[in-house]
mmCIF file of C-alpha atoms and ligand atoms in Angstrom:
data_model
loop_
_atom_site.group_PDB
_atom_site.id
_atom_site.type_symbol
_atom_site.label_atom_id
_atom_site.label_comp_id
_atom_site.label_asym_id
_atom_site.label_seq_id
_atom_site.Cartn_x
_atom_site.Cartn_y
_atom_site.Cartn_z
ATOM 1 C CA MET X 125 0.407 -0.071 0.173
ATOM 2 C CA THR X 126 1.565 3.549 -0.921
ATOM 3 C CA THR X 127 1.329 6.315 0.790
ATOM 4 C CA LEU X 128 -0.925 8.978 -1.575
ATOM 5 C CA PRO X 129 -1.704 12.684 -1.301
ATOM 6 C CA ASP X 130 -4.956 13.101 -0.400
ATOM 7 C CA TYR X 131 -7.433 13.525 -3.722
ATOM 8 C CA ARG X 132 -10.719 14.761 -2.363
ATOM 9 C CA ARG X 133 -9.112 18.666 -0.715
ATOM 10 C CA TRP X 134 -8.380 20.483 -4.179
ATOM 11 C CA ARG X 135 -5.018 22.231 -3.642
ATOM 12 C CA PRO X 136 -4.071 24.046 -6.406
ATOM 13 C CA ALA X 137 -0.754 23.551 -7.960
ATOM 14 C CA PRO X 138 1.791 26.218 -7.568
ATOM 15 C CA LEU X 139 1.085 27.558 -10.999
ATOM 16 C CA ILE X 140 -2.112 28.252 -10.682
ATOM 17 C CA LYS X 141 -2.239 29.824 -7.713
ATOM 18 C CA ALA X 142 0.791 32.084 -9.477
ATOM 19 C CA SER X 143 -2.031 32.571 -11.860
ATOM 20 C CA ALA X 144 -5.015 33.400 -9.696
ATOM 21 C CA LEU X 145 -1.883 36.215 -7.951
ATOM 22 C CA LEU X 146 -0.912 37.784 -11.492
ATOM 23 C CA HIS X 147 -4.640 38.233 -12.247
ATOM 24 C CA ALA X 148 -5.980 40.315 -8.449
ATOM 25 C CA GLY X 149 -2.670 41.919 -9.762
ATOM 26 C CA ALA X 150 -3.570 42.703 -13.288
ATOM 27 C CA VAL X 151 -6.707 44.210 -11.831
ATOM 28 C CA VAL X 152 -5.066 47.047 -9.035
ATOM 29 C CA ALA X 153 -2.841 47.695 -11.260
ATOM 30 C CA THR X 154 -5.356 48.568 -14.146
ATOM 31 C CA ILE X 155 -7.054 49.980 -10.830
ATOM 32 C CA LEU X 156 -4.290 52.228 -9.691
ATOM 33 C CA ARG X 157 -2.167 52.865 -13.120
ATOM 34 C CA PRO X 158 -4.761 52.450 -16.081
ATOM 35 C CA GLU X 159 -1.809 53.706 -18.381
ATOM 36 C CA ALA X 160 -0.104 51.137 -18.328
ATOM 37 C CA TRP X 161 -2.831 48.828 -19.418
ATOM 38 C CA PRO X 162 -0.466 47.226 -22.173
ATOM 39 C CA TRP X 163 1.976 45.573 -20.469
ATOM 40 C CA THR X 164 -0.580 44.367 -17.418
ATOM 41 C CA ALA X 165 -3.082 42.490 -20.706
ATOM 42 C CA GLY X 166 0.060 41.473 -22.497
ATOM 43 C CA ALA X 167 1.255 39.555 -19.103
ATOM 44 C CA VAL X 168 -2.544 38.087 -18.904
ATOM 45 C CA VAL X 169 -2.412 37.243 -22.160
ATOM 46 C CA THR X 170 0.603 35.533 -21.315
ATOM 47 C CA ASP X 171 0.007 33.607 -18.238
ATOM 48 C CA GLN X 172 -3.271 32.776 -20.265
ATOM 49 C CA ALA X 173 -1.045 30.881 -23.556
ATOM 50 C CA MET X 174 1.404 29.198 -20.269
ATOM 51 C CA LEU X 175 -1.557 27.958 -18.916
ATOM 52 C CA THR X 176 -2.801 26.823 -22.436
ATOM 53 C CA ILE X 177 -0.007 25.079 -22.976
ATOM 54 C CA ALA X 178 0.479 23.262 -20.024
ATOM 55 C CA GLY X 179 -2.778 21.698 -20.192
ATOM 56 C CA LEU X 180 -1.841 20.929 -24.621
ATOM 57 C CA TRP X 181 1.232 18.682 -22.509
ATOM 58 C CA PRO X 182 -0.236 15.249 -21.552
ATOM 59 C CA ARG X 183 2.537 14.149 -19.097
ATOM 60 C CA SER X 184 2.917 18.013 -17.508
ATOM 61 C CA SER X 185 2.345 18.369 -13.665
ATOM 62 C CA LEU X 186 1.821 21.957 -13.958
ATOM 63 C CA LEU X 187 -2.049 21.786 -13.518
ATOM 64 C CA GLY X 188 -2.706 19.438 -11.072
ATOM 65 C CA PRO X 189 -1.206 15.615 -9.883
ATOM 66 C CA ASN X 190 -0.301 13.725 -12.811
ATOM 67 C CA TRP X 191 1.177 9.972 -13.109
ATOM 68 C CA LYS X 192 3.619 9.626 -15.875
ATOM 69 C CA ARG X 193 4.898 6.333 -13.648
ATOM 70 C CA LEU X 194 3.950 4.048 -10.628
ATOM 71 C CA PRO X 195 5.152 4.959 -7.249
ATOM 72 C CA LEU X 196 9.280 4.734 -6.849
ATOM 73 C CA GLU X 197 8.709 1.955 -3.867
ATOM 74 C CA ILE X 198 6.389 0.177 -6.869
ATOM 75 C CA ALA X 199 9.679 0.690 -9.138
ATOM 76 C CA ALA X 200 11.717 -0.912 -6.431
ATOM 77 C CA ARG X 201 9.888 -3.701 -7.310
ATOM 78 C CA ARG X 202 10.171 -3.596 -10.477
ATOM 79 C CA GLU X 203 6.608 -4.014 -10.976
ATOM 80 C CA MET X 204 5.293 -1.318 -14.036
ATOM 81 C CA ALA X 205 1.390 -1.293 -15.542
ATOM 82 C CA ILE X 206 0.698 -2.194 -19.248
ATOM 83 C CA THR X 207 -2.678 0.756 -19.885
ATOM 84 C CA ILE X 208 -5.037 0.479 -22.854
ATOM 85 C CA ASP X 209 -7.818 2.783 -23.985
ATOM 86 C CA ASP X 210 -10.862 3.499 -26.074
ATOM 87 C CA GLY X 211 -12.448 0.411 -25.759
ATOM 88 C CA PRO X 212 -14.122 -2.543 -25.415
ATOM 89 C CA GLU X 213 -13.828 -2.976 -29.279
ATOM 90 C CA PRO X 214 -15.506 -6.420 -29.963
ATOM 91 C CA LYS X 215 -12.825 -7.437 -32.853
ATOM 92 C CA VAL X 216 -10.213 -6.404 -30.724
ATOM 93 C CA THR X 217 -10.695 -6.628 -26.387
ATOM 94 C CA PRO X 218 -11.080 -10.736 -26.612
ATOM 95 C CA ALA X 219 -7.626 -11.165 -29.058
ATOM 96 C CA VAL X 220 -6.047 -8.630 -26.433
ATOM 97 C CA LEU X 221 -7.212 -10.548 -22.959
ATOM 98 C CA ASP X 222 -6.210 -13.954 -24.905
ATOM 99 C CA LEU X 223 -2.741 -12.775 -24.761
ATOM 100 C CA LEU X 224 -2.063 -11.570 -21.887
ATOM 101 C CA ASP X 225 -3.911 -14.357 -20.476
ATOM 102 C CA GLN X 226 -1.374 -16.410 -21.986
ATOM 103 C CA HIS X 227 1.594 -14.400 -20.182
ATOM 104 C CA GLY X 228 0.269 -14.339 -17.294
ATOM 105 C CA VAL X 229 -0.116 -10.534 -17.339
ATOM 106 C CA LYS X 230 -2.231 -8.144 -15.310
ATOM 107 C CA ALA X 231 -3.099 -4.736 -17.420
ATOM 108 C CA THR X 232 -6.259 -1.068 -16.735
ATOM 109 C CA PHE X 233 -7.934 -0.641 -19.948
ATOM 110 C CA PHE X 234 -9.233 3.517 -20.111
ATOM 111 C CA CYS X 235 -12.473 2.748 -21.431
ATOM 112 C CA ILE X 236 -15.201 5.104 -23.017
ATOM 113 C CA GLY X 237 -18.465 4.723 -21.255
ATOM 114 C CA GLU X 238 -20.490 4.847 -24.388
ATOM 115 C CA ARG X 239 -18.457 1.367 -25.896
ATOM 116 C CA ALA X 240 -19.189 0.142 -22.472
ATOM 117 C CA LEU X 241 -22.878 0.257 -22.814
ATOM 118 C CA ARG X 242 -22.819 -0.983 -26.365
ATOM 119 C CA HIS X 243 -20.431 -4.037 -25.089
ATOM 120 C CA PRO X 244 -21.184 -4.368 -21.539
ATOM 121 C CA ASP X 245 -20.358 -8.151 -21.166
ATOM 122 C CA LEU X 246 -16.777 -7.275 -22.907
ATOM 123 C CA CYS X 247 -16.136 -4.854 -20.152
ATOM 124 C CA ARG X 248 -17.589 -7.302 -17.760
ATOM 125 C CA GLU X 249 -15.061 -9.706 -19.159
ATOM 126 C CA ILE X 250 -12.243 -7.585 -18.599
ATOM 127 C CA VAL X 251 -13.161 -7.456 -14.835
ATOM 128 C CA GLN X 252 -13.281 -11.568 -14.623
ATOM 129 C CA ARG X 253 -10.476 -12.237 -16.143
ATOM 130 C CA GLY X 254 -8.245 -10.046 -13.579
ATOM 131 C CA HIS X 255 -8.053 -7.049 -14.949
ATOM 132 C CA ALA X 256 -8.994 -3.275 -14.659
ATOM 133 C CA VAL X 257 -11.596 -1.108 -15.496
ATOM 134 C CA GLU X 258 -10.782 2.750 -15.544
ATOM 135 C CA ASN X 259 -12.564 5.682 -16.655
ATOM 136 C CA HIS X 260 -11.249 7.080 -19.995
ATOM 137 C CA SER X 261 -14.436 9.792 -20.269
ATOM 138 C CA LEU X 262 -18.560 8.928 -21.427
ATOM 139 C CA ARG X 263 -17.765 10.108 -24.652
ATOM 140 C CA HIS X 264 -13.871 10.324 -25.903
ATOM 141 C CA ARG X 265 -15.005 14.159 -26.844
ATOM 142 C CA ARG X 266 -12.409 16.075 -28.605
ATOM 143 C CA ASP X 267 -13.412 18.941 -27.423
ATOM 144 C CA PHE X 268 -13.070 17.614 -23.646
ATOM 145 C CA ALA X 269 -9.960 20.047 -23.409
ATOM 146 C CA LEU X 270 -12.037 22.862 -23.894
ATOM 147 C CA PHE X 271 -14.293 22.154 -20.920
ATOM 148 C CA GLY X 272 -15.722 24.055 -18.180
ATOM 149 C CA LEU X 273 -15.747 22.773 -14.677
ATOM 150 C CA ARG X 274 -19.233 21.602 -14.519
ATOM 151 C CA GLY X 275 -18.878 19.897 -18.072
ATOM 152 C CA PHE X 276 -16.122 17.968 -16.534
ATOM 153 C CA VAL X 277 -18.304 16.757 -13.732
ATOM 154 C CA ARG X 278 -20.921 15.661 -15.728
ATOM 155 C CA GLU X 279 -19.517 13.716 -18.367
ATOM 156 C CA ILE X 280 -17.037 11.602 -15.762
ATOM 157 C CA GLU X 281 -19.327 11.179 -13.549
ATOM 158 C CA ALA X 282 -21.432 10.017 -16.244
ATOM 159 C CA ALA X 283 -18.602 7.701 -17.214
ATOM 160 C CA GLN X 284 -17.943 6.654 -13.466
ATOM 161 C CA ASP X 285 -21.573 5.854 -13.489
ATOM 162 C CA THR X 286 -21.754 3.890 -16.694
ATOM 163 C CA LEU X 287 -18.531 1.251 -15.834
ATOM 164 C CA ALA X 288 -19.395 1.083 -11.530
ATOM 165 C CA ALA X 289 -23.310 0.046 -12.825
ATOM 166 C CA ILE X 290 -21.598 -2.412 -15.257
ATOM 167 C CA THR X 291 -18.502 -3.656 -13.333
ATOM 168 C CA GLY X 292 -19.441 -3.629 -9.890
ATOM 169 C CA MET X 293 -15.908 -1.274 -9.346
ATOM 170 C CA ARG X 294 -15.630 1.660 -9.050
ATOM 171 C CA PRO X 295 -13.129 3.184 -11.496
ATOM 172 C CA LEU X 296 -9.976 5.604 -9.089
ATOM 173 C CA PHE X 297 -7.978 6.169 -12.075
ATOM 174 C CA PHE X 298 -8.879 9.341 -15.283
ATOM 175 C CA ARG X 299 -6.697 8.958 -18.678
ATOM 176 C CA ALA X 300 -8.105 12.843 -20.859
ATOM 177 C CA PRO X 301 -8.914 12.104 -24.026
ATOM 178 C CA ALA X 302 -5.956 12.045 -25.797
ATOM 179 C CA GLY X 303 -4.568 13.772 -22.756
ATOM 180 C CA LEU X 304 -5.881 17.059 -23.168
ATOM 181 C CA ARG X 305 -7.218 19.246 -20.380
ATOM 182 C CA ASN X 306 -7.530 22.865 -18.932
ATOM 183 C CA PRO X 307 -7.044 24.021 -15.059
ATOM 184 C CA LEU X 308 -10.394 22.999 -13.885
ATOM 185 C CA LEU X 309 -9.468 19.038 -14.566
ATOM 186 C CA ASP X 310 -7.651 18.852 -11.722
ATOM 187 C CA PRO X 311 -10.659 20.372 -9.111
ATOM 188 C CA ALA X 312 -13.410 17.948 -10.932
ATOM 189 C CA LEU X 313 -10.975 15.067 -10.681
ATOM 190 C CA CYS X 314 -11.106 15.584 -6.771
ATOM 191 C CA ARG X 315 -14.495 16.000 -6.215
ATOM 192 C CA LEU X 316 -14.946 12.736 -7.320
ATOM 193 C CA ASP X 317 -11.887 11.347 -6.409
ATOM 194 C CA LEU X 318 -10.019 10.052 -8.989
ATOM 195 C CA ARG X 319 -6.412 10.560 -10.169
ATOM 196 C CA LEU X 320 -4.960 11.550 -13.518
ATOM 197 C CA VAL X 321 -2.473 9.522 -15.084
ATOM 198 C CA SER X 322 -0.575 9.917 -18.332
ATOM 199 C CA TRP X 323 2.036 7.296 -19.029
ATOM 200 C CA THR X 324 6.073 7.250 -19.260
ATOM 201 C CA ARG X 325 6.210 6.797 -23.377
ATOM 202 C CA ARG X 326 2.989 5.747 -25.378
ATOM 203 C CA ALA X 327 2.936 3.475 -29.579
ATOM 204 C CA PHE X 328 1.184 5.796 -30.659
ATOM 205 C CA ASP X 329 -0.562 2.972 -32.650
ATOM 206 C CA THR X 330 -3.981 5.166 -33.306
ATOM 207 C CA PHE X 331 -2.324 5.499 -36.246
ATOM 208 C CA ASP X 332 1.149 3.597 -36.530
ATOM 209 C CA GLY X 333 0.306 0.039 -38.125
ATOM 210 C CA ASN X 334 3.932 -1.142 -37.818
ATOM 211 C CA ALA X 335 4.530 -3.574 -35.382
ATOM 212 C CA GLU X 336 7.747 -2.962 -35.855
ATOM 213 C CA SER X 337 8.243 1.017 -34.598
ATOM 214 C CA VAL X 338 5.319 0.430 -32.038
ATOM 215 C CA SER X 339 7.320 -2.227 -29.770
ATOM 216 C CA SER X 340 10.360 0.349 -29.621
ATOM 217 C CA ARG X 341 8.907 3.412 -29.029
ATOM 218 C CA LEU X 342 7.188 1.075 -25.879
ATOM 219 C CA LEU X 343 10.578 -0.767 -25.176
ATOM 220 C CA ARG X 344 13.218 2.465 -24.887
ATOM 221 C CA GLY X 345 14.681 2.430 -21.359
ATOM 222 C CA LEU X 346 11.502 0.007 -20.341
ATOM 223 C CA ASN X 347 11.892 -0.166 -16.138
ATOM 224 C CA GLY X 348 10.278 -0.417 -13.074
ATOM 225 C CA GLY X 349 7.542 2.463 -12.207
ATOM 226 C CA ASP X 350 7.468 2.535 -16.356
ATOM 227 C CA ILE X 351 3.513 3.331 -17.366
ATOM 228 C CA LEU X 352 2.678 2.691 -20.944
ATOM 229 C CA LEU X 353 0.410 3.505 -23.258
ATOM 230 C CA LEU X 354 -1.606 1.527 -26.327
ATOM 231 C CA HIS X 355 -5.592 0.957 -27.429
ATOM 232 C CA ASP X 356 -7.838 -1.511 -28.161
ATOM 233 C CA GLY X 357 -10.282 1.225 -29.688
ATOM 234 C CA ASN X 358 -9.136 2.919 -31.973
ATOM 235 C CA ALA X 359 -6.609 0.745 -33.480
ATOM 236 C CA ALA X 360 -3.676 1.730 -36.337
ATOM 237 C CA ARG X 361 -4.532 -1.217 -38.244
ATOM 238 C CA THR X 362 -0.782 -3.878 -39.460
ATOM 239 C CA THR X 363 -0.714 -5.190 -42.998
ATOM 240 C CA GLY X 364 -2.328 -7.863 -42.395
ATOM 241 C CA GLY X 365 -5.301 -6.152 -41.631
ATOM 242 C CA ASP X 366 -5.192 -6.474 -37.772
ATOM 243 C CA ALA X 367 -5.706 -3.928 -34.863
ATOM 244 C CA VAL X 368 -2.030 -3.540 -34.462
ATOM 245 C CA ILE X 369 -2.031 -3.995 -30.846
ATOM 246 C CA LEU X 370 -2.145 -7.304 -31.199
ATOM 247 C CA ASP X 371 1.302 -8.275 -32.904
ATOM 248 C CA VAL X 372 2.956 -5.610 -30.458
ATOM 249 C CA LEU X 373 1.888 -7.635 -27.506
ATOM 250 C CA PRO X 374 3.456 -11.159 -27.336
ATOM 251 C CA ARG X 375 6.778 -9.296 -28.225
ATOM 252 C CA LEU X 376 6.214 -6.828 -25.779
ATOM 253 C CA LEU X 377 5.285 -9.602 -22.472
ATOM 254 C CA ASP X 378 8.027 -11.697 -23.782
ATOM 255 C CA THR X 379 10.256 -8.708 -23.170
ATOM 256 C CA ILE X 380 8.925 -7.324 -20.253
ATOM 257 C CA ASN X 381 8.807 -10.863 -18.901
ATOM 258 C CA ALA X 382 13.170 -11.324 -20.165
ATOM 259 C CA ALA X 383 13.639 -8.199 -18.418
ATOM 260 C CA LYS X 384 12.384 -9.801 -15.477
ATOM 261 C CA LEU X 385 9.620 -6.838 -14.752
ATOM 262 C CA ARG X 386 6.515 -7.467 -13.291
ATOM 263 C CA PRO X 387 2.422 -5.449 -14.859
ATOM 264 C CA VAL X 388 0.713 -4.892 -12.512
ATOM 265 C CA THR X 389 -2.425 -3.090 -12.697
ATOM 266 C CA LEU X 390 -2.834 1.201 -11.491
ATOM 267 C CA ARG X 391 -5.323 -0.207 -8.379
ATOM 268 C CA SER X 392 -3.242 -2.325 -7.018
ATOM 269 C CA VAL X 393 -0.879 0.407 -6.133
ATOM 270 C CA ILE X 394 -3.324 1.755 -4.439
ATOM 271 C CA THR X 395 -5.618 -0.653 -2.327
HETATM 272 ZN ZN1 LIG Z 48 -8.758 7.857 -25.572
#
């Protein structure tokens, strides 16, 4: 069991605190020195640009806590995590589950709420076979990063309720669609008691169907504590027409085994 910060109470990240102070200072400066408005406006615009860039950088912790790796004590035990996004997908997920079973490996599936509703039996099978289902939003909207606080809570809570009702297990982790967000996601996740997860390395397997290059991206510097990201839903296809994850998993799992690393689910780290 790992000691984690209290996620129920929102604590603004240093960049958010600095940004709030800057905005308050800009109001005071505009009242006291209105003639300096170009400088004041420039400072506010620069600050907004920094917040936007931080939201477009999936592995950034500038907007709040963000798991890019497993905690150090878990890494020291040579444990790591395989995470699989955008399912469940009936043409791919069953074969992924078989490959994981063959290697005795447990993974974390970040499922989309609407897809889980379409394939509830498959979603339940993921959990019944010892894996974890976590929250990847209800609809996987492309404009997710433009949502406000209420929009985030509504979208993510609907996925929480959907996934919990189907699997009997309430998600503990959230991954943003494409990893993109804004400063209001962190307070929304605190309200729902969810932890944000990005990744150590991602496969880019939604548009690269070459198993060789996808594998080498994931395996470069492979080590304990790594969080790897692949896709069963929205997967790119190999020249043979298969979802690339099905070609990548056997070599990935063999290499992980040879390196004496042990894949674990994210929730096993905190429960
Ligand atoms: Zn996704």
